Amino acid sequence: MAEKTAPVSARVVLQQCLHAKLQVKPAEVDSDAEWVEIQRGMVIYICFFKGATEGIIPKMVGALLNVKLCELDSGKYVSVLDLPGHVLVVPQATLGGRAKGKSMQYHGNIDKEDGKRLYELLVSRCEQQLSSSGACVEAGVAVQHGTYGNRQVLKLDTNGPFTHLMDF
Amino acid sequence: MAEKTAPVSARVVLQQCLHAKLQVKPAEVDSDAEWVEIQRGMVIYICFFKGATEGIIPKMVGALLNVKLCELDSGKYVSVLDLPGHVLVVPQATLGGRAKGKSMQYHGNIDKEDGKRLYELLVSRCEQQLSSSGACVEAGVAVQHGTYGNRQVLKLDTNGPFTHLMDF
C-alpha cells in the first residue's frame, strides 16, 4: 500500500490538456464574463494548507514545471517546460477538504489572505520560469491563471487527463 | 498543516461537471471512436494501490455517492444521489504516481488484473446504488464509465470543478 507520513503544506492536482478555458471574471449586468484559455499543456489545481510559507514556492514550481508528465508522439514523457506547453493555474481550495461523515471540512486550509499571497507568488514564479526558457519563449507558450477566491468555471479538453497528485 | 498517516488502498479525485464525455473505444480503421457522456453530476477518477481488496468497495462507494459535494442553486450542498446527478467513473492509474526526481514512479499501484476486477466491482456497486435510489431512477440519472487500461480521452465542462481528493 502507499503511505504518507509528512505534514503537507500544499496539495496540487495536475491534468494534461489539449485546450482549457477558465472564467476569470463572471458576467455582470453591464459586462460579459471574461475568460482565459490555453492550448496544449498542463492544468495546475492548487490548495495551500495552514503553515505553508513563501519558502515552499521555488521548490514547488521547480517540481511542477520539471516533472516529466507530458507525452510526446514518440511515447516519451517530457516536462511542460520541455514540451513546451502552456500552463493554467487554478486556485482550488476544495482540494484541502477532509470528509467527516457526509460533509467535507476545510479546517486545514490556509486563511484567505495568506493563500492569496502564496498563490500570486506561485503564479509569478511560474511566469518567470517560462519566460526564462528559450524553448517556451520561442513557442509562445505562457501562463494563464484563475482569480483567487472566485468560482473556477472551467472547460477542459484532453487526450487523456493523466491526473496526478503532488503534495508538498 | 494537514497530515496523513494511514496506508492507502485507493485514491479518488472527484470533480463536479455540467457535462462530461469520455472515449470508451478509440477509432479504428473500420469504425469510429465510441464515447459515453453524462450531464450534470460527478466525475470519479480512481486508482487502486497494492493490497487493496474487495472489502473496501462498499465503504468507498457509500462515501463517494453520499458525501455532500454538489451545490444547489440555494447554496446548500447535497450528495450526487440526492442531487440527483449522473456519475462518470474514470480509471486513472496515474493518480498512484510518486515523484522521484523528475520522473513519476508507480511502484505502489495494484497489478492490472486485480485493478480491473476492483474497478468493475466499484462500477457495478455504483450502478446498484443509483438504481436502488427512487430519486435517481425517476430523474433517469445513470452511471457511465471508462474502459480499464485504455487511454481516457475526456472532455469536461464545469460550473466550477470543485476538485476533491479522497484516500481510502
Coordinates of N, CA and C in Angstrom, one line a residue, chain B residues 9-160:
Chain B
S9 N -5.3 2.4 0.3 CA -5.7 1.3 -0.6 C -6.2 1.8 -2.0
A10 N -6.8 3.0 -1.9 CA -7.3 3.6 -3.2 C -7.3 5.1 -3.1
R11 N -7.1 5.7 -4.2 CA -7.1 7.2 -4.3 C -8.2 7.6 -5.3
V12 N -9.0 8.6 -4.9 CA -10.0 9.1 -5.8 C -10.0 10.6 -5.9
V13 N -10.1 11.1 -7.1 CA -10.3 12.5 -7.3 C -11.7 12.7 -7.9
L14 N -12.4 13.7 -7.3 CA -13.8 13.9 -7.7 C -13.9 15.3 -8.3
Q15 N -14.6 15.4 -9.4 CA -14.8 16.8 -10.0 C -16.3 16.9 -10.4
Q16 N -16.9 18.0 -10.0 CA -18.2 18.3 -10.4 C -18.3 18.6 -11.9
C17 N -19.3 18.3 -12.6 CA -19.4 18.6 -14.0 C -20.9 19.0 -14.4
L18 N -20.9 19.8 -15.5 CA -22.2 20.1 -16.1 C -22.4 19.1 -17.2
H19 N -21.3 18.7 -17.8 CA -21.3 17.8 -18.9 C -20.0 17.1 -19.0
A20 N -19.9 15.8 -19.3 CA -18.6 15.2 -19.5 C -18.8 14.1 -20.5
K21 N -17.7 13.9 -21.3 CA -17.8 13.0 -22.4 C -16.4 12.2 -22.4
L22 N -16.5 10.9 -22.4 CA -15.3 10.1 -22.3 C -15.3 9.0 -23.4
Q23 N -14.1 8.9 -24.0 CA -14.0 7.9 -25.1 C -13.8 6.5 -24.5
V24 N -14.6 5.6 -24.9 CA -14.5 4.2 -24.3 C -13.9 3.2 -25.3
K25 N -13.9 3.7 -26.6 CA -13.2 2.8 -27.6 C -12.6 3.7 -28.7
P26 N -11.3 3.6 -28.9 CA -10.7 4.5 -29.9 C -11.2 4.2 -31.3
A27 N -11.0 5.1 -32.2 CA -11.4 4.9 -33.6 C -10.4 3.8 -34.2
E28 N -11.0 3.0 -35.1 CA -10.1 2.0 -35.8 C -10.4 2.2 -37.3
V29 N -9.6 1.4 -38.0 CA -9.7 1.6 -39.5 C -11.1 1.6 -40.0
D30 N -11.9 0.7 -39.5 CA -13.3 0.5 -40.0 C -14.4 0.9 -39.0
S31 N -14.0 1.6 -38.0 CA -15.0 2.1 -37.0 C -14.7 3.4 -36.3
D32 N -15.7 4.2 -36.1 CA -15.4 5.5 -35.4 C -15.2 5.2 -33.9
A33 N -14.6 6.2 -33.2 CA -14.4 6.1 -31.7 C -15.8 6.0 -31.1
E34 N -15.9 5.3 -29.9 CA -17.2 5.3 -29.2 C -17.0 6.1 -27.9
W35 N -18.0 6.9 -27.6 CA -18.0 7.7 -26.4 C -19.2 7.5 -25.5
V36 N -19.0 7.7 -24.2 CA -20.2 7.8 -23.3 C -20.2 9.3 -22.8
E37 N -21.4 9.7 -22.4 CA -21.4 11.1 -21.8 C -22.4 11.2 -20.7
I38 N -22.2 12.1 -19.9 CA -23.2 12.4 -18.8 C -23.5 13.9 -18.8
Q39 N -24.6 14.2 -18.3 CA -25.0 15.6 -18.0 C -24.6 15.9 -16.5
R40 N -25.2 16.8 -15.9 CA -24.7 17.3 -14.6 C -24.5 16.1 -13.6
G41 N -23.4 16.2 -12.9 CA -23.1 15.2 -11.9 C -21.7 15.2 -11.5
M42 N -21.1 14.0 -11.3 CA -19.8 13.9 -10.7 C -18.9 13.0 -11.5
V43 N -17.6 13.4 -11.7 CA -16.6 12.6 -12.4 C -15.8 12.0 -11.3
I44 N -15.6 10.7 -11.3 CA -14.9 9.9 -10.2 C -13.6 9.3 -10.9
Y45 N -12.5 9.9 -10.7 CA -11.2 9.3 -11.2 C -10.7 8.4 -10.1
I46 N -10.3 7.2 -10.5 CA -10.0 6.2 -9.4 C -8.7 5.4 -9.7
C47 N -7.9 5.2 -8.7 CA -6.7 4.4 -8.7 C -6.6 3.5 -7.5
F48 N -6.3 2.2 -7.7 CA -6.1 1.3 -6.6 C -4.6 1.0 -6.3
F49 N -4.3 0.9 -5.1 CA -2.9 0.5 -4.7 C -2.8 -0.9 -4.4
K50 N -1.5 -1.4 -4.4 CA -1.2 -2.8 -3.9 C -1.9 -3.0 -2.6
G51 N -2.5 -4.2 -2.4 CA -3.0 -4.5 -1.1 C -4.5 -4.2 -1.0
A52 N -5.0 -3.5 -1.9 CA -6.5 -3.2 -1.9 C -7.3 -4.5 -2.2
T53 N -8.4 -4.6 -1.4 CA -9.2 -5.8 -1.6 C -10.6 -5.5 -1.8
E54 N -11.4 -6.5 -2.2 CA -12.9 -6.2 -2.4 C -13.6 -5.6 -1.3
G55 N -13.1 -5.9 0.0 CA -13.8 -5.4 1.2 C -13.9 -3.9 1.2
I56 N -13.1 -3.2 0.5 CA -13.1 -1.8 0.5 C -14.2 -1.1 -0.3
I57 N -14.7 -1.9 -1.3 CA -15.6 -1.3 -2.3 C -16.9 -0.8 -1.7
P58 N -17.6 -1.5 -0.8 CA -18.9 -0.9 -0.3 C -18.7 0.4 0.4
K59 N -17.6 0.4 1.2 CA -17.3 1.6 2.0 C -17.0 2.8 1.1
M60 N -16.2 2.5 0.0 CA -15.8 3.6 -0.9 C -17.0 4.1 -1.6
V61 N -17.8 3.2 -2.2 CA -19.0 3.7 -2.9 C -20.0 4.4 -2.0
G62 N -20.1 3.9 -0.8 CA -21.0 4.6 0.1 C -20.5 6.0 0.4
A63 N -19.2 6.2 0.6 CA -18.7 7.5 0.8 C -18.8 8.4 -0.4
L64 N -18.4 7.9 -1.6 CA -18.4 8.7 -2.8 C -19.8 9.2 -3.2
L65 N -20.7 8.3 -3.1 CA -22.1 8.7 -3.5 C -22.9 9.5 -2.5
N66 N -22.4 9.5 -1.2 CA -23.2 10.2 -0.2 C -22.5 11.4 0.4
V67 N -21.3 11.7 0.0 CA -20.6 12.9 0.5 C -21.3 14.1 -0.2
K68 N -21.5 15.1 0.6 CA -22.2 16.3 0.1 C -21.3 17.3 -0.6
L69 N -21.2 17.1 -1.9 CA -20.2 17.9 -2.7 C -21.0 18.7 -3.8
C70 N -22.2 18.4 -4.0 CA -22.9 19.0 -5.2 C -23.7 20.2 -4.7
E71 N -23.5 21.4 -5.3 CA -24.1 22.6 -4.9 C -25.4 22.9 -5.5
L72 N -26.4 23.1 -4.7 CA -27.8 23.5 -5.2 C -27.8 25.0 -5.5
D73 N -28.8 25.5 -6.2 CA -28.9 26.9 -6.5 C -29.0 27.7 -5.2
S74 N -29.5 27.0 -4.2 CA -29.7 27.7 -2.9 C -28.4 27.9 -2.2
G75 N -27.3 27.3 -2.7 CA -26.0 27.3 -2.0 C -25.8 26.2 -1.1
K76 N -26.8 25.4 -0.8 CA -26.7 24.2 0.0 C -26.0 23.1 -0.8
Y77 N -25.3 22.2 -0.1 CA -24.6 21.1 -0.7 C -25.3 19.8 -0.4
V78 N -25.5 18.9 -1.5 CA -26.1 17.6 -1.3 C -25.2 16.6 -2.0
S79 N -25.5 15.3 -1.8 CA -24.7 14.2 -2.4 C -25.2 14.1 -3.9
V80 N -24.4 13.4 -4.6 CA -24.8 13.1 -6.0 C -26.1 12.3 -6.1
L81 N -26.3 11.4 -5.1 CA -27.5 10.6 -5.1 C -28.7 11.5 -4.8
D82 N -28.6 12.5 -4.0 CA -29.7 13.4 -3.6 C -29.9 14.5 -4.7
L83 N -28.9 14.8 -5.5 CA -29.0 15.9 -6.5 C -30.2 15.7 -7.3
P84 N -30.6 14.6 -7.9 CA -29.7 13.5 -8.2 C -28.9 13.8 -9.5
G85 N -27.7 13.3 -9.5 CA -26.8 13.6 -10.6 C -26.3 12.3 -11.3
H86 N -25.7 12.5 -12.4 CA -25.1 11.4 -13.1 C -23.7 11.2 -12.6
V87 N -23.1 10.0 -12.8 CA -21.8 9.6 -12.3 C -21.0 9.0 -13.5
L88 N -19.8 9.6 -13.7 CA -18.9 9.0 -14.7 C -17.6 8.5 -13.9
V89 N -17.4 7.2 -14.0 CA -16.2 6.6 -13.4 C -15.1 6.5 -14.4
V90 N -13.9 7.0 -14.0 CA -12.7 7.0 -14.9 C -11.6 6.4 -14.3
P91 N -11.1 5.2 -14.8 CA -9.9 4.6 -14.3 C -8.7 5.5 -14.5
Q92 N -7.9 5.7 -13.5 CA -6.8 6.7 -13.6 C -5.6 6.3 -12.8
A93 N -4.9 5.4 -13.4 CA -3.7 4.8 -12.7 C -2.7 5.9 -12.4
T94 N -2.6 7.0 -13.2 CA -1.6 8.0 -12.9 C -1.7 8.6 -11.5
L95 N -2.9 8.5 -10.9 CA -3.1 9.1 -9.6 C -2.3 8.4 -8.5
G96 N -1.7 7.2 -8.9 CA -0.9 6.5 -7.9 C 0.6 6.9 -8.0
G97 N 0.9 7.8 -8.8 CA 2.3 8.2 -9.0 C 2.9 8.9 -7.9
R98 N 4.2 8.7 -7.7 CA 5.0 9.4 -6.7 C 6.2 10.0 -7.5
A99 N 6.5 11.3 -7.3 CA 7.6 11.9 -8.0 C 8.9 11.4 -7.3
K100 N 9.8 10.9 -8.2 CA 11.2 10.6 -7.8 C 12.1 11.4 -8.7
G101 N 12.7 12.4 -8.2 CA 13.4 13.3 -9.1 C 12.5 13.9 -10.1
K102 N 12.8 13.8 -11.4 CA 11.9 14.4 -12.4 C 10.9 13.4 -13.0
S103 N 10.9 12.2 -12.5 CA 10.0 11.2 -13.1 C 8.9 10.8 -12.1
M104 N 7.8 10.3 -12.6 CA 6.8 9.7 -11.8 C 7.0 8.2 -11.7
Q105 N 6.9 7.6 -10.5 CA 7.0 6.2 -10.4 C 5.7 5.6 -9.9
Y106 N 5.4 4.4 -10.3 CA 4.1 3.8 -10.0 C 4.2 2.5 -9.3
H107 N 5.3 2.4 -8.4 CA 5.5 1.1 -7.8 C 4.4 0.7 -6.8
G108 N 3.6 1.7 -6.3 CA 2.6 1.4 -5.3 C 1.3 0.9 -6.0
N109 N 1.2 1.0 -7.3 CA -0.1 0.7 -8.0 C -0.3 -0.8 -8.0
I110 N -1.6 -1.1 -7.9 CA -2.1 -2.5 -7.9 C -1.7 -3.1 -9.3
D111 N -1.6 -4.4 -9.4 CA -1.4 -5.0 -10.7 C -2.6 -4.9 -11.6
K112 N -2.4 -5.0 -12.9 CA -3.5 -4.7 -13.8 C -4.8 -5.6 -13.6
E113 N -4.6 -6.9 -13.4 CA -5.7 -7.8 -13.3 C -6.5 -7.5 -12.0
D114 N -5.9 -7.4 -10.9 CA -6.6 -7.1 -9.7 C -7.3 -5.7 -9.8
G115 N -6.6 -4.7 -10.4 CA -7.1 -3.4 -10.5 C -8.4 -3.4 -11.4
K116 N -8.4 -4.2 -12.4 CA -9.6 -4.3 -13.3 C -10.7 -4.9 -12.6
R117 N -10.5 -5.9 -11.8 CA -11.5 -6.6 -11.0 C -12.2 -5.6 -10.0
L118 N -11.3 -4.9 -9.3 CA -11.8 -4.0 -8.3 C -12.6 -2.8 -8.9
Y119 N -12.0 -2.4 -10.1 CA -12.7 -1.3 -10.8 C -14.1 -1.7 -11.3
E120 N -14.2 -2.9 -11.8 CA -15.5 -3.4 -12.3 C -16.5 -3.6 -11.1
L121 N -16.0 -4.0 -10.0 CA -16.8 -4.2 -8.8 C -17.3 -2.8 -8.4
L122 N -16.5 -1.8 -8.4 CA -16.8 -0.5 -8.0 C -17.9 0.1 -8.9
V123 N -17.7 0.0 -10.2 CA -18.7 0.5 -11.2 C -20.0 -0.2 -10.9
S124 N -20.0 -1.5 -10.8 CA -21.2 -2.3 -10.6 C -21.9 -1.9 -9.3
R125 N -21.2 -1.7 -8.3 CA -21.8 -1.2 -7.0 C -22.4 0.2 -7.1
C126 N -21.7 1.1 -7.9 CA -22.3 2.4 -8.1 C -23.6 2.3 -8.9
E127 N -23.6 1.4 -9.9 CA -24.9 1.2 -10.6 C -26.0 0.7 -9.7
Q128 N -25.7 -0.3 -8.9 CA -26.7 -0.8 -7.9 C -27.3 0.3 -7.1
Q129 N -26.4 1.2 -6.5 CA -26.8 2.2 -5.6 C -27.7 3.2 -6.3
L130 N -27.3 3.6 -7.5 CA -28.2 4.6 -8.3 C -29.5 3.9 -8.6
S131 N -29.5 2.7 -9.0 CA -30.7 2.0 -9.4 C -31.6 1.7 -8.3
S132 N -31.1 1.7 -7.0 CA -32.0 1.5 -5.9 C -32.4 2.8 -5.2
S133 N -32.0 3.9 -5.8 CA -32.5 5.2 -5.3 C -33.7 5.7 -6.2
G134 N -34.8 5.9 -5.5 CA -36.0 6.3 -6.2 C -35.8 7.6 -7.0
A135 N -35.1 8.6 -6.3 CA -34.9 9.9 -6.9 C -34.1 9.7 -8.2
C136 N -33.1 8.8 -8.2 CA -32.2 8.6 -9.3 C -32.9 8.0 -10.5
V137 N -33.7 7.0 -10.2 CA -34.5 6.3 -11.2 C -35.5 7.2 -11.9
E138 N -36.2 8.0 -11.0 CA -37.2 8.9 -11.5 C -36.5 10.0 -12.4
A139 N -35.4 10.5 -12.0 CA -34.7 11.5 -12.8 C -33.9 10.9 -14.0
G140 N -33.8 9.6 -14.0 CA -33.2 9.0 -15.2 C -31.6 9.2 -15.2
V141 N -31.1 9.4 -14.0 CA -29.6 9.5 -14.0 C -29.0 8.1 -13.9
A142 N -27.7 8.1 -14.4 CA -27.1 6.8 -14.6 C -25.6 6.8 -14.4
V143 N -25.0 5.7 -14.3 CA -23.5 5.6 -14.2 C -23.0 5.3 -15.6
Q144 N -22.0 6.0 -16.0 CA -21.2 5.7 -17.2 C -19.8 5.5 -16.7
H145 N -19.0 4.8 -17.5 CA -17.6 4.5 -17.1 C -16.7 4.3 -18.2
G146 N -15.4 4.5 -18.0 CA -14.3 4.2 -18.9 C -13.9 2.8 -19.0
T147 N -13.1 2.4 -19.9 CA -12.6 1.1 -20.1 C -11.2 1.0 -19.4
Y148 N -11.2 0.1 -18.4 CA -9.9 -0.1 -17.7 C -8.7 -0.4 -18.6
G149 N -7.7 0.3 -18.5 CA -6.5 0.1 -19.3 C -6.4 0.9 -20.5
N150 N -7.5 1.4 -21.0 CA -7.5 2.3 -22.2 C -7.0 3.7 -21.8
R151 N -6.6 4.5 -22.8 CA -6.4 5.9 -22.6 C -7.8 6.6 -22.4
Q152 N -7.8 7.5 -21.4 CA -9.1 8.1 -21.0 C -9.3 9.5 -21.7
V153 N -9.6 9.5 -23.0 CA -9.8 10.8 -23.7 C -11.1 11.4 -23.1
L154 N -11.0 12.6 -22.5 CA -12.1 13.2 -21.8 C -12.3 14.7 -22.1
K155 N -13.5 15.0 -22.2 CA -13.9 16.4 -22.4 C -14.8 16.8 -21.2
L156 N -14.5 17.9 -20.5 CA -15.2 18.2 -19.3 C -15.7 19.6 -19.3
D157 N -16.9 19.9 -18.9 CA -17.5 21.2 -18.9 C -18.0 21.4 -17.5
T158 N -17.5 22.4 -16.7 CA -17.9 22.6 -15.3 C -18.4 24.0 -15.1
N159 N -19.1 24.1 -14.0 CA -19.5 25.4 -13.4 C -18.6 25.6 -12.2
G160 N -17.4 25.1 -12.3 CA -16.5 25.1 -11.1 C -16.2 23.6 -10.9

